[in-house]
Amino acid sequence: MKLITVNIEGDKHLERVLAFLEREHADVICMQELFVTDAVFFSERLNMQYAYSPMLYAKRKKSDLETGEELGIGIFSHTPLTDVKSQNYWSPSDTLEQFDSTDVHTKRKTERHVLLSGNIDIAGELFTIATTHFTWTPNGLPDHYQETDAEALLSLLSRMPEVIVCGDFNIPRGHNNLYKKITTIYKDAIPTSYISSLDLTLHRAGKDPIEATNLAKFMVDYIFLSKKYEATEVRLEGNISDHMAVIGTIHVLHPGVAHVTKYAGTVARGESTGTRLGFPTANIPLQDAKLTGIYAGTVIVQGTSYQAGIYANQHRHILEAHVLDFSGDLYGKTITITLDKKIRDDKEFASFSNEAELSKTIADDIRQVREYFNKS
């Protein structure tokens, strides 16, 4: 599942955000600081279903109207969202009032903090996704409000056996001790090479040299994962909003798999043995001399994930993937192959010319691969 999470800063950068999302073709998108009317806008333009939960009532920046509208968080998906829940872990009242940003105390009285979650089925895999916009402090350090809300948020999350929770947490990594509290339970998917998720070219504080220096060390946007999930190809991209977008591919870890193993390369033409036998393969170079056998896994092509049966061919030093129920031409395309579960060890045939025996063995391997995905 390709996931994007981004704080879009209300209506300030809508065209930038839309262009980016149209380019990325994510399966699921989580947004923070999203006006309710813009949730409809993105749903229609991206052809995605969505769930929305308001946090506060605010005036749009690009509007002459004195009245405001709901601002909150949203989850967008190309496949149906089920078991959607919106749960407050802080709310000053049952009704939203006009947001007052004077200080942390007035903010506390005029905004609520919400955990929005839902289940999404992608290619037979069930993902539980949640997003939030956590409590802000002026210096990135925890205060009483943050500590109280962290306890309440973690209590809500504890009711979800497995979850992917993402969003703007306002908890700088290495700066705020609440980060350690979260990461004792959940894995941080953001590579440590990233030290800030704020885009200071678009952030309001970017023109202040002192504040910009501090914020350049504030990693506050995250994808946190429970044990069932693992993230690969995680990156941050700027020039979208005052926060960078976080992009990653999320995998379900199945029993017996400690971590996701992936290989990328350009598909090259082979000897066409698989095609002749009725099992065409996409072949990429294999440099891992220890990898052997048959696997169930996925092939990612231009952001789309397909189930596959995969053979680590050490004789020819290639990784061969038979993409299930796929009829397109992959030659010359860059693909990523992910191994989920080993089906069996390599098998020596008396003669490679015995194509009847080879075809029977491959058919049995593909049957086991399908069974694996059907049970997952």
CSV table of C-alpha atoms in Angstrom, one decimal:
chain,number,residue,atom,x,y,z
A,1,MET,CA,0.0,0.0,0.0
A,2,LYS,CA,1.4,3.3,-1.0
A,3,LEU,CA,0.7,5.9,1.7
A,4,ILE,CA,1.1,9.6,1.9
A,5,THR,CA,0.6,11.8,4.9
A,6,VAL,CA,0.8,15.6,4.7
A,7,ASN,CA,-0.3,18.7,6.7
A,8,ILE,CA,-1.6,20.9,3.9
A,9,GLU,CA,-2.0,24.1,6.0
A,10,GLY,CA,-5.6,24.9,5.2
A,11,ASP,CA,-6.2,26.5,1.8
A,12,LYS,CA,-2.8,28.1,1.3
A,13,HIS,CA,-1.3,25.5,-1.0
A,14,LEU,CA,-4.2,23.7,-2.6
A,15,GLU,CA,-2.8,23.7,-6.2
A,16,ARG,CA,0.6,22.6,-5.1
A,17,VAL,CA,-0.9,19.8,-3.0
A,18,LEU,CA,-3.2,18.6,-5.8
A,19,ALA,CA,-0.4,18.5,-8.4
A,20,PHE,CA,1.8,16.5,-6.1
A,21,LEU,CA,-1.0,14.0,-5.2
A,22,GLU,CA,-2.0,13.6,-8.9
A,23,ARG,CA,1.6,12.8,-9.7
A,24,GLU,CA,2.2,10.3,-6.9
A,25,HIS,CA,-0.9,8.0,-7.3
A,26,ALA,CA,-1.0,6.9,-3.7
A,27,ASP,CA,-3.4,4.2,-2.5
A,28,VAL,CA,-4.2,6.1,0.7
A,29,ILE,CA,-3.7,9.7,1.6
A,30,CYS,CA,-4.0,11.2,5.1
A,31,MET,CA,-4.3,15.0,5.4
A,32,GLN,CA,-4.1,17.4,8.4
A,33,GLU,CA,-5.4,21.0,8.5
A,34,LEU,CA,-8.0,20.2,5.9
A,35,PHE,CA,-11.1,22.3,5.4
A,36,VAL,CA,-14.3,20.3,5.0
A,37,THR,CA,-15.1,21.8,1.6
A,38,ASP,CA,-11.5,20.9,0.4
A,39,ALA,CA,-12.1,17.3,1.5
A,40,VAL,CA,-14.9,17.2,-1.1
A,41,PHE,CA,-12.6,19.0,-3.6
A,42,PHE,CA,-9.8,16.4,-3.2
A,43,SER,CA,-12.2,13.5,-3.3
A,44,GLU,CA,-13.6,14.6,-6.6
A,45,ARG,CA,-10.3,15.5,-8.3
A,46,LEU,CA,-8.5,12.4,-7.1
A,47,ASN,CA,-11.5,10.1,-7.5
A,48,MET,CA,-11.1,8.8,-4.0
A,49,GLN,CA,-13.4,8.0,-1.1
A,50,TYR,CA,-12.8,9.8,2.1
A,51,ALA,CA,-13.6,10.1,5.8
A,52,TYR,CA,-13.4,13.4,7.6
A,53,SER,CA,-13.3,14.6,11.2
A,54,PRO,CA,-13.4,18.3,12.3
A,55,MET,CA,-11.0,19.7,14.9
A,56,LEU,CA,-11.9,23.4,15.0
A,57,TYR,CA,-13.7,26.2,13.3
A,58,ALA,CA,-11.6,28.7,11.3
A,59,LYS,CA,-11.7,31.3,8.6
A,60,ARG,CA,-10.1,30.4,5.2
A,61,LYS,CA,-7.0,32.4,4.4
A,62,LYS,CA,-8.0,32.9,0.7
A,63,SER,CA,-11.5,34.2,1.3
A,64,ASP,CA,-13.2,37.5,2.0
A,65,LEU,CA,-16.0,35.9,4.0
A,66,GLU,CA,-16.0,36.7,7.7
A,67,THR,CA,-17.6,33.3,8.5
A,68,GLY,CA,-15.4,30.3,9.0
A,69,GLU,CA,-15.8,26.6,8.4
A,70,GLU,CA,-14.7,23.3,9.8
A,71,LEU,CA,-10.9,22.5,9.7
A,72,GLY,CA,-9.8,19.0,10.5
A,73,ILE,CA,-8.2,15.7,9.3
A,74,GLY,CA,-9.1,13.3,6.5
A,75,ILE,CA,-8.3,9.9,5.1
A,76,PHE,CA,-8.7,9.3,1.4
A,77,SER,CA,-8.7,5.9,-0.3
A,78,HIS,CA,-9.2,4.4,-3.8
A,79,THR,CA,-10.8,1.3,-2.1
A,80,PRO,CA,-13.7,1.4,0.4
A,81,LEU,CA,-13.0,2.6,3.9
A,82,THR,CA,-14.7,0.4,6.5
A,83,ASP,CA,-15.2,0.5,10.2
A,84,VAL,CA,-14.5,4.3,10.2
A,85,LYS,CA,-14.2,5.8,13.7
A,86,SER,CA,-13.6,9.4,14.8
A,87,GLN,CA,-12.6,9.5,18.5
A,88,ASN,CA,-11.7,12.6,20.5
A,89,TYR,CA,-8.8,12.3,22.9
A,90,TRP,CA,-9.4,16.0,23.8
A,91,SER,CA,-12.5,18.1,23.4
A,92,PRO,CA,-13.4,21.3,25.3
A,93,SER,CA,-17.1,21.0,24.5
A,94,ASP,CA,-19.6,19.2,22.3
A,95,THR,CA,-19.7,22.1,19.8
A,96,LEU,CA,-16.9,23.8,17.8
A,97,GLU,CA,-16.2,27.4,18.5
A,98,GLN,CA,-14.2,29.9,16.4
A,99,PHE,CA,-10.5,29.0,16.8
A,100,ASP,CA,-8.5,31.4,19.0
A,101,SER,CA,-4.7,31.1,18.4
A,102,THR,CA,-3.7,33.7,21.0
A,103,ASP,CA,-1.8,31.2,23.1
A,104,VAL,CA,-1.8,27.5,24.2
A,105,HIS,CA,-4.6,28.1,26.6
A,106,THR,CA,-7.0,29.8,24.2
A,107,LYS,CA,-6.1,27.1,21.6
A,108,ARG,CA,-7.0,24.5,24.2
A,109,LYS,CA,-10.5,26.0,24.7
A,110,THR,CA,-11.3,26.2,21.0
A,111,GLU,CA,-10.0,23.0,19.3
A,112,ARG,CA,-10.4,19.3,19.8
A,113,HIS,CA,-7.9,16.5,19.0
A,114,VAL,CA,-9.2,13.5,17.1
A,115,LEU,CA,-8.0,10.1,16.1
A,116,LEU,CA,-9.6,9.2,12.7
A,117,SER,CA,-9.3,5.6,11.7
A,118,GLY,CA,-10.6,3.0,9.2
A,119,ASN,CA,-9.9,-0.4,7.6
A,120,ILE,CA,-8.8,-0.6,4.0
A,121,ASP,CA,-8.5,-3.8,1.9
A,122,ILE,CA,-5.9,-3.7,-0.8
A,123,ALA,CA,-5.2,-6.8,-3.0
A,124,GLY,CA,-6.5,-9.0,-0.2
A,125,GLU,CA,-4.4,-7.4,2.5
A,126,LEU,CA,-6.2,-5.6,5.4
A,127,PHE,CA,-4.6,-2.3,6.6
A,128,THR,CA,-5.9,-0.4,9.6
A,129,ILE,CA,-4.9,3.2,9.1
A,130,ALA,CA,-5.3,6.1,11.6
A,131,THR,CA,-4.4,9.8,11.4
A,132,THR,CA,-4.2,12.6,13.8
A,133,HIS,CA,-3.0,16.2,14.3
A,134,PHE,CA,-1.5,16.2,17.8
A,135,THR,CA,-1.3,19.0,20.4
A,136,TRP,CA,1.1,21.8,19.6
A,137,THR,CA,3.6,23.5,22.0
A,138,PRO,CA,5.5,26.7,21.2
A,139,ASN,CA,9.0,25.3,21.7
A,140,GLY,CA,8.5,21.6,20.8
A,141,LEU,CA,8.9,20.5,24.4
A,142,PRO,CA,6.1,18.7,26.2
A,143,ASP,CA,3.7,20.6,28.5
A,144,HIS,CA,0.9,19.4,30.6
A,145,TYR,CA,-1.6,19.5,27.7
A,146,GLN,CA,0.7,17.3,25.5
A,147,GLU,CA,1.4,14.8,28.3
A,148,THR,CA,-2.4,14.5,29.1
A,149,ASP,CA,-3.3,14.1,25.4
A,150,ALA,CA,-0.5,11.5,24.8
A,151,GLU,CA,-1.9,9.3,27.5
A,152,ALA,CA,-5.4,9.6,26.0
A,153,LEU,CA,-4.2,9.0,22.4
A,154,LEU,CA,-2.2,5.9,23.3
A,155,SER,CA,-5.2,4.6,25.2
A,156,LEU,CA,-7.3,4.8,22.0
A,157,LEU,CA,-4.6,3.2,19.9
A,158,SER,CA,-4.2,0.4,22.4
A,159,ARG,CA,-7.7,-0.8,21.4
A,160,MET,CA,-6.4,-1.4,17.9
A,161,PRO,CA,-4.4,-4.7,17.9
A,162,GLU,CA,-2.5,-3.6,14.7
A,163,VAL,CA,-2.4,-0.1,13.3
A,164,ILE,CA,-0.6,2.4,11.0
A,165,VAL,CA,-0.9,5.8,12.6
A,166,CYS,CA,0.4,8.9,10.8
A,167,GLY,CA,0.1,12.6,10.8
A,168,ASP,CA,1.5,15.8,12.3
A,169,PHE,CA,2.5,14.9,15.9
A,170,ASN,CA,4.2,18.2,16.9
A,171,ILE,CA,6.7,16.0,18.9
A,172,PRO,CA,10.2,16.6,17.5
A,173,ARG,CA,12.3,13.5,17.4
A,174,GLY,CA,15.3,13.8,19.8
A,175,HIS,CA,13.8,16.9,21.4
A,176,ASN,CA,10.6,15.8,23.1
A,177,ASN,CA,10.5,12.8,25.5
A,178,LEU,CA,7.0,11.9,24.4
A,179,TYR,CA,8.6,10.6,21.2
A,180,LYS,CA,10.3,7.8,23.3
A,181,LYS,CA,7.0,7.0,24.9
A,182,ILE,CA,5.4,6.4,21.5
A,183,THR,CA,8.3,4.5,20.0
A,184,THR,CA,8.5,2.0,22.9
A,185,ILE,CA,5.2,0.7,21.4
A,186,TYR,CA,5.3,1.6,17.7
A,187,LYS,CA,8.1,1.6,15.0
A,188,ASP,CA,9.1,5.0,13.5
A,189,ALA,CA,9.2,4.5,9.8
A,190,ILE,CA,11.0,7.8,9.0
A,191,PRO,CA,14.7,7.2,8.2
A,192,THR,CA,17.0,8.8,10.7
A,193,SER,CA,18.8,10.7,7.8
A,194,TYR,CA,15.8,13.1,7.9
A,195,ILE,CA,16.2,15.7,10.7
A,196,SER,CA,13.2,17.9,9.9
A,197,SER,CA,9.8,17.6,8.2
A,198,LEU,CA,9.2,21.3,8.0
A,199,ASP,CA,9.6,23.1,4.7
A,200,LEU,CA,11.2,26.4,5.7
A,201,THR,CA,10.8,27.8,2.2
A,202,LEU,CA,7.0,27.8,2.8
A,203,HIS,CA,6.7,27.9,6.6
A,204,ARG,CA,5.7,31.2,8.1
A,205,ALA,CA,8.8,31.1,10.4
A,206,GLY,CA,11.3,30.5,7.6
A,207,LYS,CA,12.2,34.2,7.3
A,208,ASP,CA,13.2,34.4,11.0
A,209,PRO,CA,16.9,33.2,11.1
A,210,ILE,CA,16.7,32.2,14.8
A,211,GLU,CA,13.4,30.3,14.6
A,212,ALA,CA,14.3,28.8,11.2
A,213,THR,CA,17.5,27.4,12.8
A,214,ASN,CA,15.5,25.7,15.5
A,215,LEU,CA,12.8,24.4,13.2
A,216,ALA,CA,15.4,22.9,10.8
A,217,LYS,CA,15.8,20.2,13.5
A,218,PHE,CA,12.1,19.5,14.1
A,219,MET,CA,11.0,16.1,12.7
A,220,VAL,CA,7.3,16.2,13.6
A,221,ASP,CA,5.5,14.3,10.8
A,222,TYR,CA,5.5,10.5,11.2
A,223,ILE,CA,4.3,7.1,10.1
A,224,PHE,CA,4.2,4.9,13.2
A,225,LEU,CA,3.7,1.2,12.8
A,226,SER,CA,2.6,-1.7,15.0
A,227,LYS,CA,4.4,-5.1,14.7
A,228,LYS,CA,2.3,-6.4,11.8
A,229,TYR,CA,3.4,-3.7,9.4
A,230,GLU,CA,6.7,-2.6,7.8
A,231,ALA,CA,7.5,0.4,5.6
A,232,THR,CA,9.8,0.6,2.7
A,233,GLU,CA,10.8,3.4,0.2
A,234,VAL,CA,10.0,6.1,2.8
A,235,ARG,CA,10.9,9.6,1.7
A,236,LEU,CA,10.0,13.2,2.4
A,237,GLU,CA,9.2,15.7,-0.3
A,238,GLY,CA,9.0,19.4,-0.1
A,239,ASN,CA,7.6,22.4,-2.1
A,240,ILE,CA,4.1,21.3,-1.2
A,241,SER,CA,3.1,22.9,2.1
A,242,ASP,CA,4.8,24.3,5.2
A,243,HIS,CA,5.2,20.6,6.2
A,244,MET,CA,6.9,18.1,3.9
A,245,ALA,CA,4.9,15.2,2.6
A,246,VAL,CA,5.8,11.8,3.9
A,247,ILE,CA,5.6,9.0,1.3
A,248,GLY,CA,6.1,5.3,1.9
A,249,THR,CA,5.0,1.8,0.9
A,250,ILE,CA,3.4,-0.2,3.8
A,251,HIS,CA,3.6,-4.0,3.9
A,252,VAL,CA,1.8,-6.6,6.0
A,253,LEU,CA,4.3,-8.9,7.7
A,254,HIS,CA,3.0,-12.4,7.7
A,255,PRO,CA,3.8,-15.2,10.3
A,256,GLY,CA,7.4,-16.3,9.9
A,257,VAL,CA,8.6,-13.1,8.2
A,258,ALA,CA,10.8,-10.9,10.4
A,259,HIS,CA,11.1,-8.1,7.9
A,260,VAL,CA,10.3,-7.2,4.3
A,261,THR,CA,13.0,-8.1,1.8
A,262,LYS,CA,12.9,-6.1,-1.4
A,263,TYR,CA,14.9,-5.9,-4.7
A,264,ALA,CA,14.7,-3.3,-7.4
A,265,GLY,CA,15.9,-3.4,-11.0
A,266,THR,CA,15.1,-2.9,-14.7
A,267,VAL,CA,13.3,-5.8,-16.4
A,268,ALA,CA,15.5,-7.4,-19.0
A,269,ARG,CA,14.7,-10.0,-21.6
A,270,GLY,CA,15.6,-13.6,-20.7
A,271,GLU,CA,15.5,-17.0,-22.4
A,272,SER,CA,11.6,-17.0,-22.5
A,273,THR,CA,11.4,-20.4,-20.8
A,274,GLY,CA,8.7,-19.3,-18.5
A,275,THR,CA,6.7,-17.8,-21.4
A,276,ARG,CA,7.0,-21.0,-23.3
A,277,LEU,CA,5.7,-23.0,-20.3
A,278,GLY,CA,2.8,-20.6,-19.7
A,279,PHE,CA,4.3,-18.7,-16.8
A,280,PRO,CA,6.0,-15.5,-18.2
A,281,THR,CA,8.4,-13.8,-15.8
A,282,ALA,CA,9.8,-10.3,-15.2
A,283,ASN,CA,13.5,-10.8,-14.6
A,284,ILE,CA,15.8,-8.4,-12.8
A,285,PRO,CA,19.5,-8.8,-11.8
A,286,LEU,CA,20.1,-10.7,-8.5
A,287,GLN,CA,23.3,-9.9,-6.6
A,288,ASP,CA,22.3,-11.5,-3.3
A,289,ALA,CA,24.2,-14.8,-3.5
A,290,LYS,CA,22.4,-16.2,-0.4
A,291,LEU,CA,18.9,-15.9,-1.7
A,292,THR,CA,17.5,-19.2,-3.0
A,293,GLY,CA,14.1,-20.8,-3.5
A,294,ILE,CA,10.6,-19.9,-4.4
A,295,TYR,CA,8.7,-17.1,-2.7
A,296,ALA,CA,5.3,-15.5,-2.5
A,297,GLY,CA,5.6,-11.7,-2.8
A,298,THR,CA,4.7,-8.6,-4.7
A,299,VAL,CA,5.9,-6.6,-7.7
A,300,ILE,CA,5.5,-2.9,-7.6
A,301,VAL,CA,5.2,-1.2,-11.0
A,302,GLN,CA,4.9,2.6,-11.2
A,303,GLY,CA,3.3,2.7,-7.7
A,304,THR,CA,0.9,-0.2,-8.3
A,305,SER,CA,1.4,-3.5,-6.3
A,306,TYR,CA,0.7,-6.9,-7.8
A,307,GLN,CA,0.9,-10.4,-6.2
A,308,ALA,CA,3.6,-12.7,-7.7
A,309,GLY,CA,5.4,-16.0,-7.5
A,310,ILE,CA,9.1,-15.3,-7.4
A,311,TYR,CA,12.2,-17.5,-8.1
A,312,ALA,CA,15.7,-16.7,-7.0
A,313,ASN,CA,17.7,-18.1,-9.8
A,314,GLN,CA,21.3,-18.4,-8.7
A,315,HIS,CA,22.3,-20.2,-11.9
A,316,ARG,CA,21.6,-17.1,-14.0
A,317,HIS,CA,21.9,-14.6,-11.1
A,318,ILE,CA,18.4,-13.2,-11.7
A,319,LEU,CA,15.2,-12.8,-9.7
A,320,GLU,CA,12.2,-14.0,-11.7
A,321,ALA,CA,8.7,-12.9,-10.9
A,322,HIS,CA,5.6,-14.4,-12.4
A,323,VAL,CA,3.0,-11.6,-11.8
A,324,LEU,CA,-0.4,-13.2,-11.1
A,325,ASP,CA,-3.2,-12.3,-13.5
A,326,PHE,CA,-1.1,-9.7,-15.3
A,327,SER,CA,-0.9,-9.3,-19.1
A,328,GLY,CA,1.1,-6.1,-19.7
A,329,ASP,CA,4.6,-5.7,-21.1
A,330,LEU,CA,7.2,-5.0,-18.3
A,331,TYR,CA,10.3,-5.1,-20.4
A,332,GLY,CA,12.5,-2.0,-19.8
A,333,LYS,CA,10.4,-0.9,-16.8
A,334,THR,CA,11.9,-0.5,-13.3
A,335,ILE,CA,10.2,-2.7,-10.8
A,336,THR,CA,10.5,-3.5,-7.1
A,337,ILE,CA,10.1,-7.1,-6.0
A,338,THR,CA,9.2,-7.7,-2.3
A,339,LEU,CA,9.5,-11.2,-0.8
A,340,ASP,CA,6.8,-12.0,1.8
A,341,LYS,CA,7.0,-15.8,2.4
A,342,LYS,CA,9.3,-18.6,1.3
A,343,ILE,CA,7.3,-21.4,-0.4
A,344,ARG,CA,10.1,-23.9,-0.8
A,345,ASP,CA,13.8,-24.4,-1.3
A,346,ASP,CA,15.4,-24.7,-4.7
A,347,LYS,CA,15.0,-28.0,-6.6
A,348,GLU,CA,17.4,-29.6,-8.9
A,349,PHE,CA,15.9,-31.2,-12.0
A,350,ALA,CA,17.6,-34.1,-13.8
A,351,SER,CA,17.5,-32.2,-17.0
A,352,PHE,CA,16.3,-28.7,-17.8
A,353,SER,CA,15.0,-30.2,-21.1
A,354,ASN,CA,12.3,-32.0,-19.1
A,355,GLU,CA,9.8,-29.2,-19.6
A,356,ALA,CA,6.8,-31.3,-18.6
A,357,GLU,CA,8.2,-31.9,-15.1
A,358,LEU,CA,9.3,-28.3,-14.8
A,359,SER,CA,5.9,-27.0,-15.9
A,360,LYS,CA,4.1,-29.2,-13.4
A,361,THR,CA,6.4,-28.0,-10.6
A,362,ILE,CA,5.9,-24.3,-11.5
A,363,ALA,CA,2.1,-24.8,-11.6
A,364,ASP,CA,2.2,-26.3,-8.1
A,365,ASP,CA,4.4,-23.4,-6.8
A,366,ILE,CA,1.9,-20.9,-8.2
A,367,ARG,CA,-1.0,-22.8,-6.6
A,368,GLN,CA,0.8,-22.5,-3.2
A,369,VAL,CA,1.5,-18.8,-3.8
A,370,ARG,CA,-2.3,-18.2,-4.5
A,371,GLU,CA,-3.2,-20.2,-1.4
A,372,TYR,CA,-0.9,-18.0,0.6
A,373,PHE,CA,-2.5,-14.8,-0.5
A,374,ASN,CA,-6.0,-16.2,-0.2
A,375,LYS,CA,-5.3,-17.1,3.4
A,376,SER,CA,-3.5,-13.8,4.3
